[in-house]
XYZ file of C-alpha atoms in Angstrom:
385
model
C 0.000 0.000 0.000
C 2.942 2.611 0.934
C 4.313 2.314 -2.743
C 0.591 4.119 -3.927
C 1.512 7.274 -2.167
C 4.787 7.943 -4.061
C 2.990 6.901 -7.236
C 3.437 10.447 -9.594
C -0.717 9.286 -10.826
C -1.451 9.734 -7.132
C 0.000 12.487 -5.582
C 0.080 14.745 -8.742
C -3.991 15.233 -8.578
C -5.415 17.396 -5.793
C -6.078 15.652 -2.607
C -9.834 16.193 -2.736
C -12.072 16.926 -5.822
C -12.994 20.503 -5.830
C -15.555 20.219 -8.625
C -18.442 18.965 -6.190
C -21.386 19.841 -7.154
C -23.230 20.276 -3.406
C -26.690 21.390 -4.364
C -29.810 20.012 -4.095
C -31.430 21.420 -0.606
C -34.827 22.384 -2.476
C -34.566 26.515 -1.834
C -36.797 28.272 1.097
C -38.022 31.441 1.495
C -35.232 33.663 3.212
C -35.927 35.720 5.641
C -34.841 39.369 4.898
C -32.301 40.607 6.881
C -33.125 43.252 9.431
C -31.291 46.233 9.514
C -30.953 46.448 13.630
C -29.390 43.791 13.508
C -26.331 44.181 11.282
C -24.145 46.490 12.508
C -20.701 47.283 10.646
C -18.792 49.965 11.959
C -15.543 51.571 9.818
C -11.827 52.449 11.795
C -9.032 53.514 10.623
C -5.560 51.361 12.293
C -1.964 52.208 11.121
C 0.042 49.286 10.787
C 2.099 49.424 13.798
C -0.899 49.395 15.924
C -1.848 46.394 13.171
C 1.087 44.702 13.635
C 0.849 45.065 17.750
C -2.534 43.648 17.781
C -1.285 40.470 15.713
C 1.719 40.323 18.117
C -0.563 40.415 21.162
C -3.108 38.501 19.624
C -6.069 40.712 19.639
C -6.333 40.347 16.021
C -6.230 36.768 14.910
C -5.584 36.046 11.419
C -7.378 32.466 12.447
C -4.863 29.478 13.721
C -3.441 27.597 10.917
C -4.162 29.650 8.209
C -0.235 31.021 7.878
C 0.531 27.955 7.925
C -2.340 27.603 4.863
C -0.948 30.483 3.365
C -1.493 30.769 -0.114
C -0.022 33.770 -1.967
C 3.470 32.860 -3.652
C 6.107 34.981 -3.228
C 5.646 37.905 -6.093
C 1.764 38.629 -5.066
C 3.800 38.888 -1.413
C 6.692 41.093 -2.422
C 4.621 43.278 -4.545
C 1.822 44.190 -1.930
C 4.665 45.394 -0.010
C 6.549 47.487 -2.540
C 2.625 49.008 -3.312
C 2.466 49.884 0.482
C 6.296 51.607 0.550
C 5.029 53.464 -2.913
C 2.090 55.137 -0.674
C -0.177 53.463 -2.649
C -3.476 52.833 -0.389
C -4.687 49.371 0.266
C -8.485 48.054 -0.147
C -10.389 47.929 2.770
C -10.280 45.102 5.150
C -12.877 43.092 6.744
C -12.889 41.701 10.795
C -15.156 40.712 12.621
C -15.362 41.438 16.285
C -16.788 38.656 18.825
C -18.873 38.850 21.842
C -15.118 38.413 24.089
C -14.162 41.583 22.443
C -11.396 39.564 20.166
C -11.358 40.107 16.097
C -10.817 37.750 13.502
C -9.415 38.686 10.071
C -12.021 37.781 7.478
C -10.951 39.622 4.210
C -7.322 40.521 4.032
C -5.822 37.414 5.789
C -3.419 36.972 2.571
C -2.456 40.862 2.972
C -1.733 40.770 6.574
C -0.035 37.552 6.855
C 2.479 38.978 4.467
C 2.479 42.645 6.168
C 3.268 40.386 9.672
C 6.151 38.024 7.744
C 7.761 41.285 6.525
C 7.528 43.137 9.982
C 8.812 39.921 11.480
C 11.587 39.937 8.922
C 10.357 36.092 7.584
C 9.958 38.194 4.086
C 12.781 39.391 1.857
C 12.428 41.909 -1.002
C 13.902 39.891 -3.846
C 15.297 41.442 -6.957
C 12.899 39.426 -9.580
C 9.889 40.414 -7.611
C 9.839 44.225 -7.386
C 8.717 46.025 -10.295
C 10.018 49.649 -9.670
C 12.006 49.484 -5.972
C 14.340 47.888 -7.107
C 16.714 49.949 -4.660
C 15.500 47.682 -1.941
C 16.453 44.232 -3.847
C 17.491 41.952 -0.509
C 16.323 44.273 2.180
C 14.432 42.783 5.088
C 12.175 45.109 7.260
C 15.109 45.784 9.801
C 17.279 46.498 6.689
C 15.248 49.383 5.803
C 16.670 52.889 6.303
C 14.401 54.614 9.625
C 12.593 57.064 7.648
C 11.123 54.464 5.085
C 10.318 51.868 8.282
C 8.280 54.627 9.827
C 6.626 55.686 7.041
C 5.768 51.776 6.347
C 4.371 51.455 10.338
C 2.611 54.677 9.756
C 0.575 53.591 6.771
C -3.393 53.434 7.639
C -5.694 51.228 6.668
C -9.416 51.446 6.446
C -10.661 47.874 8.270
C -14.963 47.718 8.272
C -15.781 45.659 11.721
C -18.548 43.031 11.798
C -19.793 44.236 15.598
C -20.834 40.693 17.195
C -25.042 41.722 17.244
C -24.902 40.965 13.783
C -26.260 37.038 13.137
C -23.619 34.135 11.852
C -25.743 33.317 9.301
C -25.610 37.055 8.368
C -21.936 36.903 8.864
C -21.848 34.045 6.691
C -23.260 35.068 3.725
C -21.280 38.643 4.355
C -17.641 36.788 4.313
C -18.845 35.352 1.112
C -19.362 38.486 -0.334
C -16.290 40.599 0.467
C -14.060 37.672 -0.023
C -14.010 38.320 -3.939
C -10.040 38.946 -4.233
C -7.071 36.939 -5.995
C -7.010 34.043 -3.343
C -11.009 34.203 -1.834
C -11.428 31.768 1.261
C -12.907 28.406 0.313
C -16.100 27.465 2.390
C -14.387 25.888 5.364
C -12.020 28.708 5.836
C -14.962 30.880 6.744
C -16.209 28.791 8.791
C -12.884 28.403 10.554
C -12.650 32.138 10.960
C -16.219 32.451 12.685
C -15.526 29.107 14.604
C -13.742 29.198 18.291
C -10.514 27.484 19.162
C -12.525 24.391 20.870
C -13.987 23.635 17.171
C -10.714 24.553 15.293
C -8.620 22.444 17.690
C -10.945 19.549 17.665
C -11.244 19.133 14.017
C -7.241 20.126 13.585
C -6.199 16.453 16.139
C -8.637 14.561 13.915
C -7.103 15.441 10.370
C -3.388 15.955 12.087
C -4.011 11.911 13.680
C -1.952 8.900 11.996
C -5.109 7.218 11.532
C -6.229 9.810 9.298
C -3.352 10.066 7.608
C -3.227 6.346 6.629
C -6.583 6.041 5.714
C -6.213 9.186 3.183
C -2.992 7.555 2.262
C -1.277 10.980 2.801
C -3.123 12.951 0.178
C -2.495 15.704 1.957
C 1.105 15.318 2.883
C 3.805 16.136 -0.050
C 5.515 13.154 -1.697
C 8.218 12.648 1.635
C 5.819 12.875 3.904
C 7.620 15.682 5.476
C 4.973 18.639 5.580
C 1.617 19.022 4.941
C 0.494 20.577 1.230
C -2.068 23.219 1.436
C -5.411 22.147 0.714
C -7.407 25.203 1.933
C -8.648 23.013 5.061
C -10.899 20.327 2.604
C -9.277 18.256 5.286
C -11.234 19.205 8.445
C -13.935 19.679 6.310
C -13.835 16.130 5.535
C -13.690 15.690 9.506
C -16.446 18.105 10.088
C -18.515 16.161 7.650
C -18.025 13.333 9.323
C -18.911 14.476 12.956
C -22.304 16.164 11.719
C -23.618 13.206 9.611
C -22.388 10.746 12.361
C -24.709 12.856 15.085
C -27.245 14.924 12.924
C -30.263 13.053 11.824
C -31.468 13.256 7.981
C -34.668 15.005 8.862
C -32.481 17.178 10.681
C -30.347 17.635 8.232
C -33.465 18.522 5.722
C -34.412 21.423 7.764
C -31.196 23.724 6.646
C -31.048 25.836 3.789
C -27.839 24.444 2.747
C -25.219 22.057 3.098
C -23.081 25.013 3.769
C -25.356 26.497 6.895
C -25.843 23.034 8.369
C -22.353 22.679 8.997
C -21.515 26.054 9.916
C -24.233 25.368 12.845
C -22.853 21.853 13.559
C -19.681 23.922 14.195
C -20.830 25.898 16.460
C -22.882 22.877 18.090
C -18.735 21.784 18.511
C -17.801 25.257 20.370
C -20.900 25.250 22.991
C -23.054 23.143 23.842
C -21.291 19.551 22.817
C -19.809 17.867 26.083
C -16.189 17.224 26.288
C -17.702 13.726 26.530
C -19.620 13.566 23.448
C -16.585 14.961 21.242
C -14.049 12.288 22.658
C -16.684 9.645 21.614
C -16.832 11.428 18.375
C -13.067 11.370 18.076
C -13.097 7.995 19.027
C -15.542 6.750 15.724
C -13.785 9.092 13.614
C -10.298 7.304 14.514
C -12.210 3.535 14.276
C -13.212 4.815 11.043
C -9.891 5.837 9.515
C -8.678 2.654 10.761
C -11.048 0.379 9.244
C -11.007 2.482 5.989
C -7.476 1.521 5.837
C -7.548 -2.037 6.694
C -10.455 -3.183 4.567
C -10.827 -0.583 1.594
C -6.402 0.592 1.589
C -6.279 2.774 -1.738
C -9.973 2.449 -2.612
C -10.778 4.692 0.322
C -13.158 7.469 -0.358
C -12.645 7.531 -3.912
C -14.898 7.288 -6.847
C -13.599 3.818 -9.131
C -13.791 5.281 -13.238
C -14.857 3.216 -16.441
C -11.557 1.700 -18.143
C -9.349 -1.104 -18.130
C -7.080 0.206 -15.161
C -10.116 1.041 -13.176
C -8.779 4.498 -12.392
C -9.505 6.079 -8.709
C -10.349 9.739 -8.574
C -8.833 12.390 -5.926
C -10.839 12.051 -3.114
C -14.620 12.944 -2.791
C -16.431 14.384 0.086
C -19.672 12.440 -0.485
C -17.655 9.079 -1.325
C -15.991 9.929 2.102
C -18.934 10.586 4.387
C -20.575 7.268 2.725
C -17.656 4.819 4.059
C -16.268 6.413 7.032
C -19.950 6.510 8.230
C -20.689 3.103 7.282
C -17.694 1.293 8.655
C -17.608 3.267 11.897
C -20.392 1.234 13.112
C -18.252 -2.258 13.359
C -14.806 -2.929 15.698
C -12.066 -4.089 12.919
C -11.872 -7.699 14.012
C -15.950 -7.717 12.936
C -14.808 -6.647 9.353
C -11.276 -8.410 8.591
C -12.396 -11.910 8.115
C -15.211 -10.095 5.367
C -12.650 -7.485 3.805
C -12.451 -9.080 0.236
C -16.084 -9.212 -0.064
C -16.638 -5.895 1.415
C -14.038 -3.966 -0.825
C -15.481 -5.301 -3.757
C -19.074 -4.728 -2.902
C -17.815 -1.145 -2.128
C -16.265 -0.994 -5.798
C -18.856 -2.042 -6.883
C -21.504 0.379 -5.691
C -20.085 2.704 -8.579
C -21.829 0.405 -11.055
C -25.062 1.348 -9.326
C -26.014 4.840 -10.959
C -28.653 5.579 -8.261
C -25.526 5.150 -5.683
C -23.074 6.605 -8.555
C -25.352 9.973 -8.543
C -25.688 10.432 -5.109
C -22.237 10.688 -4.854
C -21.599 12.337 -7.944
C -23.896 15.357 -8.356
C -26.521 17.620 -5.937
C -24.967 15.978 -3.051
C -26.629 18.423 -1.151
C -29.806 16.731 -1.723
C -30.890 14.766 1.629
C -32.846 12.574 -0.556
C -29.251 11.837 -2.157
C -27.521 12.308 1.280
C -29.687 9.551 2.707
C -29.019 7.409 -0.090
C -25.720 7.222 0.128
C -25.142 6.662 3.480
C -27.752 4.144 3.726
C -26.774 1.926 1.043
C -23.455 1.328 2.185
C -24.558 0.465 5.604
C -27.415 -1.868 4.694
C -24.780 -3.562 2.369
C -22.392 -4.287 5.164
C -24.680 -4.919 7.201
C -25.903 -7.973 5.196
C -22.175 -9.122 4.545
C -21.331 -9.150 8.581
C -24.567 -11.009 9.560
């Protein structure tokens, strides 16, 4: 199994199919929202006091997301040489919460590099700048004093979500403004209106060996030294797996969208959810990974194509919910002495295009959510008994 995850085929495709199409929840009336209750203040903050409120953690450009950090080194370089020509940046976007904390929910790209070149992480290279050329190789500290006060002296114009305003509100808000060169994906936003109790909870899961086996390192690069940036599909993946394994379908039918439905299940993971009831969530999520890897190895969570090599797509969310769910009902040594007949019965759900579809297209649909985590689990059911 270990020589699939150096195989080029493999590890060349993205870790988790991005084309999904997740709709399907049959649209509702929405209720308008009422002025009184959205409340968006503008301030103006140089970036020294910026910078100090990043330092001090008052401003949180969300755990994990430097670490996600997306822009490659010119879109870096040149943001800064447009902020030493004076030239004025687009407004930002935070949101303030009810602790009196703010989270950065447009301009997280921007600031993370404003916060590597303060820290002196960020060098101006040569091949990057486009007029500055003067300050080829400078750090921050390398600048003369007059230019590095000007820099910490630049304002910005940051609008602030006050916390009256409702998440769902908030929501559909950080969808809007998030319209630059590197928008936040769905689970991003959620992760910057989520608390540390959901964002640490979800991070153990995805950052678990068991995880990591069952995905066969799809999200790792090729030495299995660091982690590739996937924009968090991974925890979504987790997240997905939590609120299927606890929400029920007719719950589930009640949300306007796959997309709202989580964002509440996330909050269900920051207050009220027991410590209790997450370490026996935890606890099926790591059975699962484990008995992903041990009965279905490389056929995990993907999609089997038509053609004589019976190609495997990246991995799909659907395809993902449908096993993990399925085989986190059984211990291991329930499944092993099964495991050819299972894996093959999984394969060959893909010839089934009522199964095929649900996992395929409006997966959003909880007629097609229920399908597809039904039909796996009456089908092992059958094979175990």
């Amino acid at each position: 199994m270990a020589s699939n995850r150096e195989d080029p085929k493999l590890t060349d495709q993205p870790a988790v199919d991005e084309e999904e199409d997740v709709s399907g929840i049959a649209p509702r009336p929405i209720k308008p929202w009422d002025p009184k209750q959205i409340r968006i203040t503008t301030k103006n903050y140089t970036l020294r006091e910026v910078f100090s409120q990043l330092e001090e953690g008052e401003l949180d450009l969300a755990p994990d997301f430097q670490r996600s950090f997306v822009w490659h080194a010119k879109q870096q370089i040149r943001l800064i040489e447009s902020i030493l020509l004076g030239i004025p940046l687009p407004a930002f976007y935070f949101n303030l919460d009810s602790s009196g904390g703010m989270q950065v929910v447009d301009g997280v790209q921007r600031l993370t590099t404003v916060k590597r070149f303060m820290s002196d992480e960020l060098r101006l290279s040569e091949d990057d700048l486009e007029y500055l050329h003067d300050f080829a190789g400078d750090t921050f500290s390398n600048l003369d004093s007059a230019t590095r006060r000007r820099f910490q002296s630049t304002q910005i114009v940051a609008h602030v979500i006050e916390p009256q305003t409702p998440d769902e509100v908030k929501y559909d808000i950080f969808n809007r403004v998030n319209t630059g060169g590197s928008p936040l994906k769905a689970q991003e936003i959620r992760h910057c209106m989520s608390k540390s109790r959901s964002r640490d909870f979800l991070r153990e899961l995805v950052e678990g060996h068991n995880f990591n086996e069952a995905t066969q390192y799809a999200f790792w690069n090729k030495t299995k030294t660091e982690r590739r940036n996937h924009r968090m599909s991974d925890r979504e993946l987790a997240l997905r797996f939590c609120a299927f394994r606890t929400v029920s379908i007719d719950e589930y039918s009640e949300a306007t969208s796959l997309d709202s439905f989580l964002l509440e299940f996330t909050r269900r993971i920051d207050s009220p959810a027991s410590d209790i009831n997450l370490r026996r969530l935890a606890t099926l999520f790591d059975r699962s990974m484990i008995n992903c890897e041990k009965i279905l190895g490389d056929a995990a969570f993907r999609r089997w194509l038509p053609g004589p090599e019976r190609r495997r797509g990246p991995i799909n969310r659907a395809v993902f919910e449908s096993q993990a769910l399925a085989l986190s009902r059984y211990p291991l040594e329930r499944l092993l002495p099964f495991k050819k007949e299972i894996l093959e019965s999984f394969r060959e759900l893909f010839n089934d295009p009522i199964y095929d579809s649900a996992v395929r297209s409006a997966t959003g649909d909880p007629k097609r959510v229920q399908l597809r985590l039904e039909i796996p689990r009456d089908l092992l059911r059958k094979v175990v008994t």
